[in-house]
Amino acid sequence: MASSEVSRHLLFPSHGAMKTPCMPSQMDDEQIQTKDNIRSLTMSGHVGFESLPDQLVNRSIQQGFCFNILCVGETGIGKSTLIDTLFNTNFEDQESSHFYPNVRLKAQTYELQESNVQLKLTIVNTVGFGDQINKEESYQPIVNYIDAQFEAYLQEELKIKRSLFNYHDSRIHVCLYFISPTGHSLKTLDLLTMKILDSKVNIIPVIAKADAISKSELQKFKIKLMSELVSNGVQIYQFPTDDETIAKINSSMNAHLPFAVVGSMDEVKVGNKMVKARQYPWGVVQVENENHCDFIKLREMLICTNMEDLREQTHTRHYELYRRFKLEELGFKDMGTENKPASVQEAYEAKRHEFYGERQKKEDEMKQMFVQRVKEKEVILKEAEKELQAKFEHLKRIHQEERMKLEEKRKLLEEEITAFAKKKATSEIYQNQSFLASGTRKDKDRKNSNFI
Amino acid sequence: MDPMRGSPSPCSSRPPSPRSPVCGEKLSSYVGIEAVLDQLKIKAMKMGFEFNIMVVGQSGLGKSTMVNTLFKSKVWKSSPQGLGGPTPQTLQLQSVTHVIEEKGVKLKLTVTDTPGFGDQINNDKCWDPILGYINEQYERYLQEEILITRQRHIPDTRVHCCVYFVPPTGHCLRPLDIEFLQRLCRAVNVVPVIARADSLTLEEREAFRQRIQHNLKMHRIDVYPQKCFDEEINDKLLNSKIRDRIPFAVVGADREHIVNGRCVLGRKTKWGIVEVENIAHCEFPLLRDLLIRSHLQDLKDITHNVHYENYRVLRLNESHSLPRGPGWVNLSPAPSGCPLLMHKPSKAHRRVQEDSDDD
């Protein structure tokens, strides 16, 4: 009945040394089917694995879904309003200021639930985009943020003890790029930012505040935008057309890109219902009216039809690109020397070895440098010591000399004093003698005077 | 319904983690999030499913017949060597891959048989080749996963479920069974079944089952569905019901007979026809439901999230536990068929000793 089969015979002796015969290499589905003619097995009855997709869906419902949107656009262009309208919830109230010195990203996570599907939605807004006078570094924070999310996932994936099924996936699945409705062409900042982001994230450009453009202008604007994007090689996200069920609608939507959207959470009475709309003196722009704007199309494409594909593209294309780039940067290769497939473990061990060696070298270098510096300092200090010593000696000598001089002077002085004392003594003696002599005379005089 | 704001996180080198989400905001009008379920289904149907099952047991217990009955087709083109020819001297693992389709769902089924298991006189270490095969599949997946340029969809050859056939002695588990189950439960999901249950009466089956459950508990053998992975209350209830009936007493048959005007699969004996799909006769439907209709995805998930991760941790830790320096081991991709966990350490030690001798 069953025509052919692929049988792999693996010979294992039941104990002792293991013989390892060469095995036919692992082939993937298409190859197996063409090369070895695995044909379908026909079953004679109902087995029951048609419930497999349901089992898969049940598991996904249990786990919950996760979706991350990045909104890039100038301040005041209507990003928050559009997100509110898309998910029909008032997420945030504040308007952001125009005076930030550089672009920041603000991420907020919400848990939404519709029937039995739980969605963890993360909205990342660029704050201050396009407000600076010098906009050269505007795109850098955005790129850094996206890379940081990839890096976090890569780190988790490379861990030894990891828990990927519990991991809250924060990688950006889609970037809504808001284009101002000038009606002419893309701004340079927009073109530059989109060109840089297109290899990192799925970009869906939207024309914001589309109620400012008339229908005819809109058509021309769209054509101009798409041609500019194409001519500059910007790869925006194309809705997938490989599955028949959604190919038709997706390809028709591809022709409507970029979507011209209007966002509003205000309700206006039109006819006999309350609809979301913007009221002007000249009329009411209804958000959910396909004739007025492409909001419904955007919601269809973004959420109802392609959410899963956006997530898959992020994981299999953008993340893999980042991963490959990062690992190659670290020096890992798939093919080692002699074209034998090198194991990442090997490369990792080699790298670790290398790093340890380098670290050891650096340690030694630093030790040496330290020792050297210590020696130099010692020399300097010794010299200083010597100098001090010399100075001290010098001073001592000077003091000695002065002291000697002083001593001499003192001696001289003492000699002079003694000489003087002697002189004084002798003069006193002379005086006494003369006094005595004169004393008598004086007495005589006095006596004489008395007699006078 | 004021949504709690997550903390604003400016861009920095550390990834800003969105914190404290709002719990369960119900959307008032249609947004379309639940359409993602359909998207999932479409994607799954397009990609197809893979399932790898391994049957282990002594020859003559009806493994191949059971597989044929499970998938209602002749999975094995011809009866494997064990039945017809002499007992094979070595334990051979034979794998067969088929693609079967039912109502648009494609399933790539791989069945691995182990003729010669437990047939030798000395059955010591007869589980080694099987463990080696299982580990080799994990190794293959790991090698694919750590490549720089990875494939979009890594082909999954890991064994998702191992059905172990217990011979219907009616007493209790034999030492061979216990040894094997103890080792294998740590590496793969094991579903034990009582083979050829038509040789036991219902009371004998119940008694046998009780004794086997007691044995399993005593030796701390954790068969599928494992208690520790029950998350939701519904799962717990369902799984505890299943655990009560493990091991299932099954009968395999691939011939059809007429009973009461209906065409059923069964074994015809002089005293009656044992209907395979009749729950009063044997528990084959329970096994089939467990494996295919309700728990297939769960089997794959546990294999991927638990057993494969355990293997990966072990494997990646090996390189760290080895001494650095001139004696570190060359971890090039292991040659196929070599049970790594058994031999890696000894190779490492030998080489370290050689180098230290050289020094």
JSON list of C-alpha atoms in Angstrom, two decimals, chain A residues 2-3 5-10 12-14 18 20 23 26 29 38 40-57 59-62 65 86-91 105-109 111-115 117 119 122 141 144-145 148-149 152 157-160 162 165 242-243 245 299 303-308 312-313 316 319-320 323-324 327 332 334 341 343-346 348-349 352-353 356, chain B residues 3 5-11 15-16 18 21-22 24-37 39-46 49 70-75 77 90-103 105 107-108 125 129 133 136 140 145-150 152 157 232 235 288 292-297 301 305 308-309 312-313 316-317 319-320 324-325 328 330-333 336-337:
[
{"chain": "A", "resi": 2, "resn": "ALA", "atom": "CA", "xyz": [2.33, 2.70, 1.19]},
{"chain": "A", "resi": 3, "resn": "SER", "atom": "CA", "xyz": [4.72, 2.94, -1.71]},
{"chain": "A", "resi": 5, "resn": "GLU", "atom": "CA", "xyz": [9.70, 5.09, 2.64]},
{"chain": "A", "resi": 6, "resn": "VAL", "atom": "CA", "xyz": [12.91, 6.52, 3.90]},
{"chain": "A", "resi": 7, "resn": "SER", "atom": "CA", "xyz": [14.45, 4.23, 6.44]},
{"chain": "A", "resi": 8, "resn": "ARG", "atom": "CA", "xyz": [17.50, 5.16, 8.34]},
{"chain": "A", "resi": 9, "resn": "HIS", "atom": "CA", "xyz": [19.22, 2.19, 9.85]},
{"chain": "A", "resi": 10, "resn": "LEU", "atom": "CA", "xyz": [21.36, 3.07, 12.77]},
{"chain": "A", "resi": 12, "resn": "PHE", "atom": "CA", "xyz": [24.24, 0.29, 17.67]},
{"chain": "A", "resi": 13, "resn": "PRO", "atom": "CA", "xyz": [25.85, -2.65, 19.42]},
{"chain": "A", "resi": 14, "resn": "SER", "atom": "CA", "xyz": [23.93, -3.14, 22.58]},
{"chain": "A", "resi": 18, "resn": "MET", "atom": "CA", "xyz": [29.66, 2.50, 19.97]},
{"chain": "A", "resi": 20, "resn": "THR", "atom": "CA", "xyz": [29.28, 5.14, 14.28]},
{"chain": "A", "resi": 23, "resn": "MET", "atom": "CA", "xyz": [24.25, 8.51, 8.33]},
{"chain": "A", "resi": 26, "resn": "GLN", "atom": "CA", "xyz": [19.44, 15.46, 7.22]},
{"chain": "A", "resi": 29, "resn": "ASP", "atom": "CA", "xyz": [10.93, 18.61, 3.38]},
{"chain": "A", "resi": 38, "resn": "ILE", "atom": "CA", "xyz": [8.22, 10.04, 0.25]},
{"chain": "A", "resi": 40, "resn": "SER", "atom": "CA", "xyz": [1.72, 10.54, 1.16]},
{"chain": "A", "resi": 41, "resn": "LEU", "atom": "CA", "xyz": [0.42, 7.69, 3.16]},
{"chain": "A", "resi": 42, "resn": "THR", "atom": "CA", "xyz": [-3.22, 7.07, 2.60]},
{"chain": "A", "resi": 43, "resn": "MET", "atom": "CA", "xyz": [-5.16, 6.30, 5.70]},
{"chain": "A", "resi": 44, "resn": "SER", "atom": "CA", "xyz": [-8.02, 3.92, 5.80]},
{"chain": "A", "resi": 45, "resn": "GLY", "atom": "CA", "xyz": [-9.97, 5.74, 8.42]},
{"chain": "A", "resi": 46, "resn": "HIS", "atom": "CA", "xyz": [-10.29, 8.86, 10.45]},
{"chain": "A", "resi": 47, "resn": "VAL", "atom": "CA", "xyz": [-7.25, 9.37, 12.65]},
{"chain": "A", "resi": 48, "resn": "GLY", "atom": "CA", "xyz": [-8.13, 12.70, 14.09]},
{"chain": "A", "resi": 49, "resn": "PHE", "atom": "CA", "xyz": [-5.16, 15.01, 13.82]},
{"chain": "A", "resi": 50, "resn": "GLU", "atom": "CA", "xyz": [-7.17, 17.60, 11.98]},
{"chain": "A", "resi": 51, "resn": "SER", "atom": "CA", "xyz": [-7.59, 19.10, 15.43]},
{"chain": "A", "resi": 52, "resn": "LEU", "atom": "CA", "xyz": [-3.91, 20.03, 15.40]},
{"chain": "A", "resi": 53, "resn": "PRO", "atom": "CA", "xyz": [-4.39, 23.66, 14.33]},
{"chain": "A", "resi": 54, "resn": "ASP", "atom": "CA", "xyz": [-6.96, 23.98, 17.09]},
{"chain": "A", "resi": 55, "resn": "GLN", "atom": "CA", "xyz": [-4.52, 22.57, 19.63]},
{"chain": "A", "resi": 56, "resn": "LEU", "atom": "CA", "xyz": [-1.99, 25.11, 18.45]},
{"chain": "A", "resi": 57, "resn": "VAL", "atom": "CA", "xyz": [-4.50, 27.93, 18.69]},
{"chain": "A", "resi": 59, "resn": "ARG", "atom": "CA", "xyz": [-1.99, 26.92, 23.33]},
{"chain": "A", "resi": 60, "resn": "SER", "atom": "CA", "xyz": [-1.47, 30.37, 21.85]},
{"chain": "A", "resi": 61, "resn": "ILE", "atom": "CA", "xyz": [-4.57, 31.64, 23.56]},
{"chain": "A", "resi": 62, "resn": "GLN", "atom": "CA", "xyz": [-3.25, 30.34, 26.84]},
{"chain": "A", "resi": 65, "resn": "PHE", "atom": "CA", "xyz": [-0.17, 37.46, 22.26]},
{"chain": "A", "resi": 86, "resn": "LEU", "atom": "CA", "xyz": [-7.04, 52.05, 16.22]},
{"chain": "A", "resi": 87, "resn": "PHE", "atom": "CA", "xyz": [-7.53, 50.28, 19.50]},
{"chain": "A", "resi": 88, "resn": "ASN", "atom": "CA", "xyz": [-10.59, 52.19, 20.51]},
{"chain": "A", "resi": 89, "resn": "THR", "atom": "CA", "xyz": [-9.22, 53.12, 23.92]},
{"chain": "A", "resi": 90, "resn": "ASN", "atom": "CA", "xyz": [-8.02, 56.33, 25.48]},
{"chain": "A", "resi": 91, "resn": "PHE", "atom": "CA", "xyz": [-4.43, 55.47, 26.22]},
{"chain": "A", "resi": 105, "resn": "LEU", "atom": "CA", "xyz": [11.39, 57.25, 23.06]},
{"chain": "A", "resi": 106, "resn": "LYS", "atom": "CA", "xyz": [8.57, 56.55, 25.43]},
{"chain": "A", "resi": 107, "resn": "ALA", "atom": "CA", "xyz": [7.27, 53.00, 25.73]},
{"chain": "A", "resi": 108, "resn": "GLN", "atom": "CA", "xyz": [4.05, 51.99, 27.40]},
{"chain": "A", "resi": 109, "resn": "THR", "atom": "CA", "xyz": [2.46, 48.58, 27.68]},
{"chain": "A", "resi": 111, "resn": "GLU", "atom": "CA", "xyz": [-3.13, 44.56, 28.17]},
{"chain": "A", "resi": 112, "resn": "LEU", "atom": "CA", "xyz": [-6.17, 44.40, 25.98]},
{"chain": "A", "resi": 113, "resn": "GLN", "atom": "CA", "xyz": [-8.70, 41.66, 25.70]},
{"chain": "A", "resi": 114, "resn": "GLU", "atom": "CA", "xyz": [-11.18, 40.95, 22.95]},
{"chain": "A", "resi": 115, "resn": "SER", "atom": "CA", "xyz": [-13.42, 37.90, 23.39]},
{"chain": "A", "resi": 117, "resn": "VAL", "atom": "CA", "xyz": [-7.75, 36.78, 22.99]},
{"chain": "A", "resi": 119, "resn": "LEU", "atom": "CA", "xyz": [-3.03, 41.00, 23.71]},
{"chain": "A", "resi": 122, "resn": "THR", "atom": "CA", "xyz": [3.33, 48.04, 23.65]},
{"chain": "A", "resi": 141, "resn": "PRO", "atom": "CA", "xyz": [17.79, 57.20, 19.45]},
{"chain": "A", "resi": 144, "resn": "ASN", "atom": "CA", "xyz": [19.40, 52.50, 19.39]},
{"chain": "A", "resi": 145, "resn": "TYR", "atom": "CA", "xyz": [16.07, 51.52, 20.87]},
{"chain": "A", "resi": 148, "resn": "ALA", "atom": "CA", "xyz": [18.45, 47.38, 22.27]},
{"chain": "A", "resi": 149, "resn": "GLN", "atom": "CA", "xyz": [15.31, 45.23, 22.01]},
{"chain": "A", "resi": 152, "resn": "ALA", "atom": "CA", "xyz": [17.84, 41.86, 24.89]},
{"chain": "A", "resi": 157, "resn": "GLU", "atom": "CA", "xyz": [18.52, 33.35, 23.63]},
{"chain": "A", "resi": 158, "resn": "LEU", "atom": "CA", "xyz": [22.21, 32.91, 24.30]},
{"chain": "A", "resi": 159, "resn": "LYS", "atom": "CA", "xyz": [21.79, 32.31, 27.99]},
{"chain": "A", "resi": 160, "resn": "ILE", "atom": "CA", "xyz": [22.47, 28.85, 29.26]},
{"chain": "A", "resi": 162, "resn": "ARG", "atom": "CA", "xyz": [16.84, 30.49, 29.40]},
{"chain": "A", "resi": 165, "resn": "PHE", "atom": "CA", "xyz": [8.48, 30.81, 26.19]},
{"chain": "A", "resi": 242, "resn": "ASP", "atom": "CA", "xyz": [1.77, 34.12, -1.06]},
{"chain": "A", "resi": 243, "resn": "ASP", "atom": "CA", "xyz": [-1.24, 32.66, 0.65]},
{"chain": "A", "resi": 245, "resn": "THR", "atom": "CA", "xyz": [-6.84, 33.35, 1.07]},
{"chain": "A", "resi": 299, "resn": "ARG", "atom": "CA", "xyz": [-6.82, 48.68, 10.78]},
{"chain": "A", "resi": 303, "resn": "ILE", "atom": "CA", "xyz": [-4.45, 43.99, 12.95]},
{"chain": "A", "resi": 304, "resn": "CYS", "atom": "CA", "xyz": [-6.96, 41.73, 11.30]},
{"chain": "A", "resi": 305, "resn": "THR", "atom": "CA", "xyz": [-4.96, 40.32, 8.46]},
{"chain": "A", "resi": 306, "resn": "ASN", "atom": "CA", "xyz": [-1.26, 40.63, 8.97]},
{"chain": "A", "resi": 307, "resn": "MET", "atom": "CA", "xyz": [-0.40, 40.88, 12.65]},
{"chain": "A", "resi": 308, "resn": "GLU", "atom": "CA", "xyz": [1.04, 37.40, 12.69]},
{"chain": "A", "resi": 312, "resn": "GLU", "atom": "CA", "xyz": [7.07, 36.50, 11.87]},
{"chain": "A", "resi": 313, "resn": "GLN", "atom": "CA", "xyz": [8.94, 38.90, 9.59]},
{"chain": "A", "resi": 316, "resn": "THR", "atom": "CA", "xyz": [12.83, 35.59, 10.93]},
{"chain": "A", "resi": 319, "resn": "TYR", "atom": "CA", "xyz": [16.09, 39.72, 14.12]},
{"chain": "A", "resi": 320, "resn": "GLU", "atom": "CA", "xyz": [18.11, 37.10, 12.25]},
{"chain": "A", "resi": 323, "resn": "ARG", "atom": "CA", "xyz": [21.84, 38.31, 15.21]},
{"chain": "A", "resi": 324, "resn": "ARG", "atom": "CA", "xyz": [24.05, 37.37, 12.34]},
{"chain": "A", "resi": 327, "resn": "LEU", "atom": "CA", "xyz": [27.70, 37.29, 16.14]},
{"chain": "A", "resi": 332, "resn": "PHE", "atom": "CA", "xyz": [32.02, 33.69, 15.22]},
{"chain": "A", "resi": 334, "resn": "ASP", "atom": "CA", "xyz": [29.95, 29.09, 10.54]},
{"chain": "A", "resi": 341, "resn": "PRO", "atom": "CA", "xyz": [31.75, 23.56, 9.87]},
{"chain": "A", "resi": 343, "resn": "SER", "atom": "CA", "xyz": [31.01, 24.90, 16.09]},
{"chain": "A", "resi": 344, "resn": "VAL", "atom": "CA", "xyz": [30.00, 28.04, 17.85]},
{"chain": "A", "resi": 345, "resn": "GLN", "atom": "CA", "xyz": [31.13, 26.42, 21.05]},
{"chain": "A", "resi": 346, "resn": "GLU", "atom": "CA", "xyz": [34.59, 26.07, 19.67]},
{"chain": "A", "resi": 348, "resn": "TYR", "atom": "CA", "xyz": [33.28, 30.67, 21.91]},
{"chain": "A", "resi": 349, "resn": "GLU", "atom": "CA", "xyz": [35.93, 28.73, 23.78]},
{"chain": "A", "resi": 352, "resn": "ARG", "atom": "CA", "xyz": [37.13, 33.09, 25.89]},
{"chain": "A", "resi": 353, "resn": "HIS", "atom": "CA", "xyz": [40.68, 31.84, 25.82]},
{"chain": "A", "resi": 356, "resn": "TYR", "atom": "CA", "xyz": [41.54, 35.59, 29.21]},
{"chain": "B", "resi": 3, "resn": "PRO", "atom": "CA", "xyz": [-5.29, 52.93, 31.79]},
{"chain": "B", "resi": 5, "resn": "ARG", "atom": "CA", "xyz": [0.59, 54.33, 32.52]},
{"chain": "B", "resi": 6, "resn": "GLY", "atom": "CA", "xyz": [3.74, 52.30, 32.20]},
{"chain": "B", "resi": 7, "resn": "SER", "atom": "CA", "xyz": [6.84, 54.16, 33.28]},
{"chain": "B", "resi": 8, "resn": "PRO", "atom": "CA", "xyz": [8.25, 56.41, 30.57]},
{"chain": "B", "resi": 9, "resn": "SER", "atom": "CA", "xyz": [11.53, 54.92, 29.49]},
{"chain": "B", "resi": 10, "resn": "PRO", "atom": "CA", "xyz": [13.99, 57.05, 27.55]},
{"chain": "B", "resi": 11, "resn": "CYS", "atom": "CA", "xyz": [16.24, 55.31, 25.12]},
{"chain": "B", "resi": 15, "resn": "PRO", "atom": "CA", "xyz": [16.52, 47.98, 26.90]},
{"chain": "B", "resi": 16, "resn": "PRO", "atom": "CA", "xyz": [13.68, 49.86, 28.58]},
{"chain": "B", "resi": 18, "resn": "PRO", "atom": "CA", "xyz": [7.63, 48.19, 29.70]},
{"chain": "B", "resi": 21, "resn": "PRO", "atom": "CA", "xyz": [0.51, 46.61, 32.22]},
{"chain": "B", "resi": 22, "resn": "VAL", "atom": "CA", "xyz": [-3.18, 47.18, 32.73]},
{"chain": "B", "resi": 24, "resn": "GLY", "atom": "CA", "xyz": [-7.72, 42.90, 30.95]},
{"chain": "B", "resi": 25, "resn": "GLU", "atom": "CA", "xyz": [-9.22, 46.03, 29.45]},
{"chain": "B", "resi": 26, "resn": "LYS", "atom": "CA", "xyz": [-12.18, 44.93, 27.51]},
{"chain": "B", "resi": 27, "resn": "LEU", "atom": "CA", "xyz": [-12.56, 46.71, 24.21]},
{"chain": "B", "resi": 28, "resn": "SER", "atom": "CA", "xyz": [-15.93, 48.27, 23.73]},
{"chain": "B", "resi": 29, "resn": "SER", "atom": "CA", "xyz": [-16.24, 47.93, 20.01]},
{"chain": "B", "resi": 30, "resn": "TYR", "atom": "CA", "xyz": [-14.68, 45.87, 17.30]},
{"chain": "B", "resi": 31, "resn": "VAL", "atom": "CA", "xyz": [-10.95, 46.20, 16.81]},
{"chain": "B", "resi": 32, "resn": "GLY", "atom": "CA", "xyz": [-10.18, 42.90, 15.20]},
{"chain": "B", "resi": 33, "resn": "ILE", "atom": "CA", "xyz": [-7.57, 41.41, 17.48]},
{"chain": "B", "resi": 34, "resn": "GLU", "atom": "CA", "xyz": [-9.19, 38.00, 17.52]},
{"chain": "B", "resi": 35, "resn": "ALA", "atom": "CA", "xyz": [-8.56, 37.72, 13.80]},
{"chain": "B", "resi": 36, "resn": "VAL", "atom": "CA", "xyz": [-5.03, 36.82, 14.78]},
{"chain": "B", "resi": 37, "resn": "LEU", "atom": "CA", "xyz": [-6.27, 33.33, 15.65]},
{"chain": "B", "resi": 39, "resn": "GLN", "atom": "CA", "xyz": [-3.97, 34.11, 10.89]},
{"chain": "B", "resi": 40, "resn": "LEU", "atom": "CA", "xyz": [-2.27, 31.57, 13.12]},
{"chain": "B", "resi": 41, "resn": "LYS", "atom": "CA", "xyz": [-4.36, 28.76, 11.73]},
{"chain": "B", "resi": 42, "resn": "ILE", "atom": "CA", "xyz": [-3.62, 29.72, 8.15]},
{"chain": "B", "resi": 43, "resn": "LYS", "atom": "CA", "xyz": [0.07, 29.88, 8.89]},
{"chain": "B", "resi": 44, "resn": "ALA", "atom": "CA", "xyz": [0.04, 26.54, 10.66]},
{"chain": "B", "resi": 45, "resn": "MET", "atom": "CA", "xyz": [-1.84, 24.80, 7.89]},
{"chain": "B", "resi": 46, "resn": "LYS", "atom": "CA", "xyz": [0.54, 26.17, 5.33]},
{"chain": "B", "resi": 49, "resn": "PHE", "atom": "CA", "xyz": [3.10, 19.85, 11.42]},
{"chain": "B", "resi": 70, "resn": "LEU", "atom": "CA", "xyz": [-2.76, 4.40, 15.43]},
{"chain": "B", "resi": 71, "resn": "PHE", "atom": "CA", "xyz": [-2.33, 5.89, 12.02]},
{"chain": "B", "resi": 72, "resn": "LYS", "atom": "CA", "xyz": [-4.67, 3.55, 10.25]},
{"chain": "B", "resi": 73, "resn": "SER", "atom": "CA", "xyz": [-2.19, 2.66, 7.56]},
{"chain": "B", "resi": 74, "resn": "LYS", "atom": "CA", "xyz": [0.69, 0.39, 6.86]},
{"chain": "B", "resi": 75, "resn": "VAL", "atom": "CA", "xyz": [3.41, 2.59, 8.30]},
{"chain": "B", "resi": 77, "resn": "LYS", "atom": "CA", "xyz": [6.14, -1.47, 4.52]},
{"chain": "B", "resi": 90, "resn": "THR", "atom": "CA", "xyz": [22.49, -5.76, 18.06]},
{"chain": "B", "resi": 91, "resn": "LEU", "atom": "CA", "xyz": [19.82, -3.23, 18.92]},
{"chain": "B", "resi": 92, "resn": "GLN", "atom": "CA", "xyz": [18.79, -1.48, 15.77]},
{"chain": "B", "resi": 93, "resn": "LEU", "atom": "CA", "xyz": [16.81, 1.68, 15.56]},
{"chain": "B", "resi": 94, "resn": "GLN", "atom": "CA", "xyz": [14.71, 2.01, 12.45]},
{"chain": "B", "resi": 95, "resn": "SER", "atom": "CA", "xyz": [13.02, 5.19, 11.44]},
{"chain": "B", "resi": 96, "resn": "VAL", "atom": "CA", "xyz": [10.34, 5.73, 8.90]},
{"chain": "B", "resi": 97, "resn": "THR", "atom": "CA", "xyz": [8.99, 9.08, 7.77]},
{"chain": "B", "resi": 98, "resn": "HIS", "atom": "CA", "xyz": [5.65, 9.67, 6.15]},
{"chain": "B", "resi": 99, "resn": "VAL", "atom": "CA", "xyz": [3.58, 12.65, 5.23]},
{"chain": "B", "resi": 100, "resn": "ILE", "atom": "CA", "xyz": [-0.08, 12.16, 5.98]},
{"chain": "B", "resi": 101, "resn": "GLU", "atom": "CA", "xyz": [-2.85, 14.58, 5.33]},
{"chain": "B", "resi": 102, "resn": "GLU", "atom": "CA", "xyz": [-6.28, 14.88, 6.78]},
{"chain": "B", "resi": 103, "resn": "LYS", "atom": "CA", "xyz": [-8.74, 17.64, 5.92]},
{"chain": "B", "resi": 105, "resn": "VAL", "atom": "CA", "xyz": [-3.77, 19.42, 7.70]},
{"chain": "B", "resi": 107, "resn": "LEU", "atom": "CA", "xyz": [1.51, 15.98, 9.25]},
{"chain": "B", "resi": 108, "resn": "LYS", "atom": "CA", "xyz": [5.05, 14.74, 8.78]},
{"chain": "B", "resi": 125, "resn": "LYS", "atom": "CA", "xyz": [22.81, -0.91, 29.13]},
{"chain": "B", "resi": 129, "resn": "PRO", "atom": "CA", "xyz": [21.52, 3.31, 22.05]},
{"chain": "B", "resi": 133, "resn": "TYR", "atom": "CA", "xyz": [19.52, 8.44, 19.49]},
{"chain": "B", "resi": 136, "resn": "GLU", "atom": "CA", "xyz": [21.59, 12.93, 18.93]},
{"chain": "B", "resi": 140, "resn": "ARG", "atom": "CA", "xyz": [21.24, 18.12, 15.74]},
{"chain": "B", "resi": 145, "resn": "GLU", "atom": "CA", "xyz": [20.06, 26.63, 16.39]},
{"chain": "B", "resi": 146, "resn": "ILE", "atom": "CA", "xyz": [23.48, 28.01, 17.14]},
{"chain": "B", "resi": 147, "resn": "LEU", "atom": "CA", "xyz": [24.47, 28.59, 13.54]},
{"chain": "B", "resi": 148, "resn": "ILE", "atom": "CA", "xyz": [25.07, 32.15, 12.48]},
{"chain": "B", "resi": 149, "resn": "THR", "atom": "CA", "xyz": [22.90, 31.91, 9.39]},
{"chain": "B", "resi": 150, "resn": "ARG", "atom": "CA", "xyz": [20.01, 29.84, 10.53]},
{"chain": "B", "resi": 152, "resn": "ARG", "atom": "CA", "xyz": [13.92, 29.83, 8.60]},
{"chain": "B", "resi": 157, "resn": "THR", "atom": "CA", "xyz": [13.59, 15.45, 14.45]},
{"chain": "B", "resi": 232, "resn": "GLU", "atom": "CA", "xyz": [-4.31, 25.70, 34.38]},
{"chain": "B", "resi": 235, "resn": "ASP", "atom": "CA", "xyz": [-5.41, 21.03, 32.44]},
{"chain": "B", "resi": 288, "resn": "ARG", "atom": "CA", "xyz": [-5.06, 7.58, 20.41]},
{"chain": "B", "resi": 292, "resn": "ILE", "atom": "CA", "xyz": [-3.11, 12.68, 18.55]},
{"chain": "B", "resi": 293, "resn": "ARG", "atom": "CA", "xyz": [-6.33, 14.42, 19.23]},
{"chain": "B", "resi": 294, "resn": "SER", "atom": "CA", "xyz": [-5.69, 16.34, 22.38]},
{"chain": "B", "resi": 295, "resn": "HIS", "atom": "CA", "xyz": [-2.13, 16.36, 23.54]},
{"chain": "B", "resi": 296, "resn": "LEU", "atom": "CA", "xyz": [0.02, 16.33, 20.46]},
{"chain": "B", "resi": 297, "resn": "GLN", "atom": "CA", "xyz": [0.86, 20.00, 20.67]},
{"chain": "B", "resi": 301, "resn": "ASP", "atom": "CA", "xyz": [5.83, 21.91, 23.67]},
{"chain": "B", "resi": 305, "resn": "ASN", "atom": "CA", "xyz": [10.60, 23.84, 26.35]},
{"chain": "B", "resi": 308, "resn": "TYR", "atom": "CA", "xyz": [15.47, 20.18, 24.91]},
{"chain": "B", "resi": 309, "resn": "GLU", "atom": "CA", "xyz": [16.34, 23.06, 27.23]},
{"chain": "B", "resi": 312, "resn": "ARG", "atom": "CA", "xyz": [21.06, 22.41, 26.05]},
{"chain": "B", "resi": 313, "resn": "VAL", "atom": "CA", "xyz": [21.93, 23.51, 29.57]},
{"chain": "B", "resi": 316, "resn": "LEU", "atom": "CA", "xyz": [26.60, 24.29, 27.23]},
{"chain": "B", "resi": 317, "resn": "ASN", "atom": "CA", "xyz": [27.69, 23.79, 30.81]},
{"chain": "B", "resi": 319, "resn": "SER", "atom": "CA", "xyz": [32.35, 23.47, 28.10]},
{"chain": "B", "resi": 320, "resn": "HIS", "atom": "CA", "xyz": [32.55, 25.60, 31.22]},
{"chain": "B", "resi": 324, "resn": "ARG", "atom": "CA", "xyz": [41.08, 25.85, 30.59]},
{"chain": "B", "resi": 325, "resn": "GLY", "atom": "CA", "xyz": [44.60, 25.98, 29.32]},
{"chain": "B", "resi": 328, "resn": "TRP", "atom": "CA", "xyz": [40.79, 22.22, 26.72]},
{"chain": "B", "resi": 330, "resn": "ASN", "atom": "CA", "xyz": [37.87, 20.43, 21.01]},
{"chain": "B", "resi": 331, "resn": "LEU", "atom": "CA", "xyz": [34.10, 20.82, 20.93]},
{"chain": "B", "resi": 332, "resn": "SER", "atom": "CA", "xyz": [33.61, 20.37, 17.24]},
{"chain": "B", "resi": 333, "resn": "PRO", "atom": "CA", "xyz": [30.22, 18.98, 16.25]},
{"chain": "B", "resi": 336, "resn": "SER", "atom": "CA", "xyz": [26.64, 11.24, 14.47]},
{"chain": "B", "resi": 337, "resn": "GLY", "atom": "CA", "xyz": [25.54, 8.37, 16.56]}
]
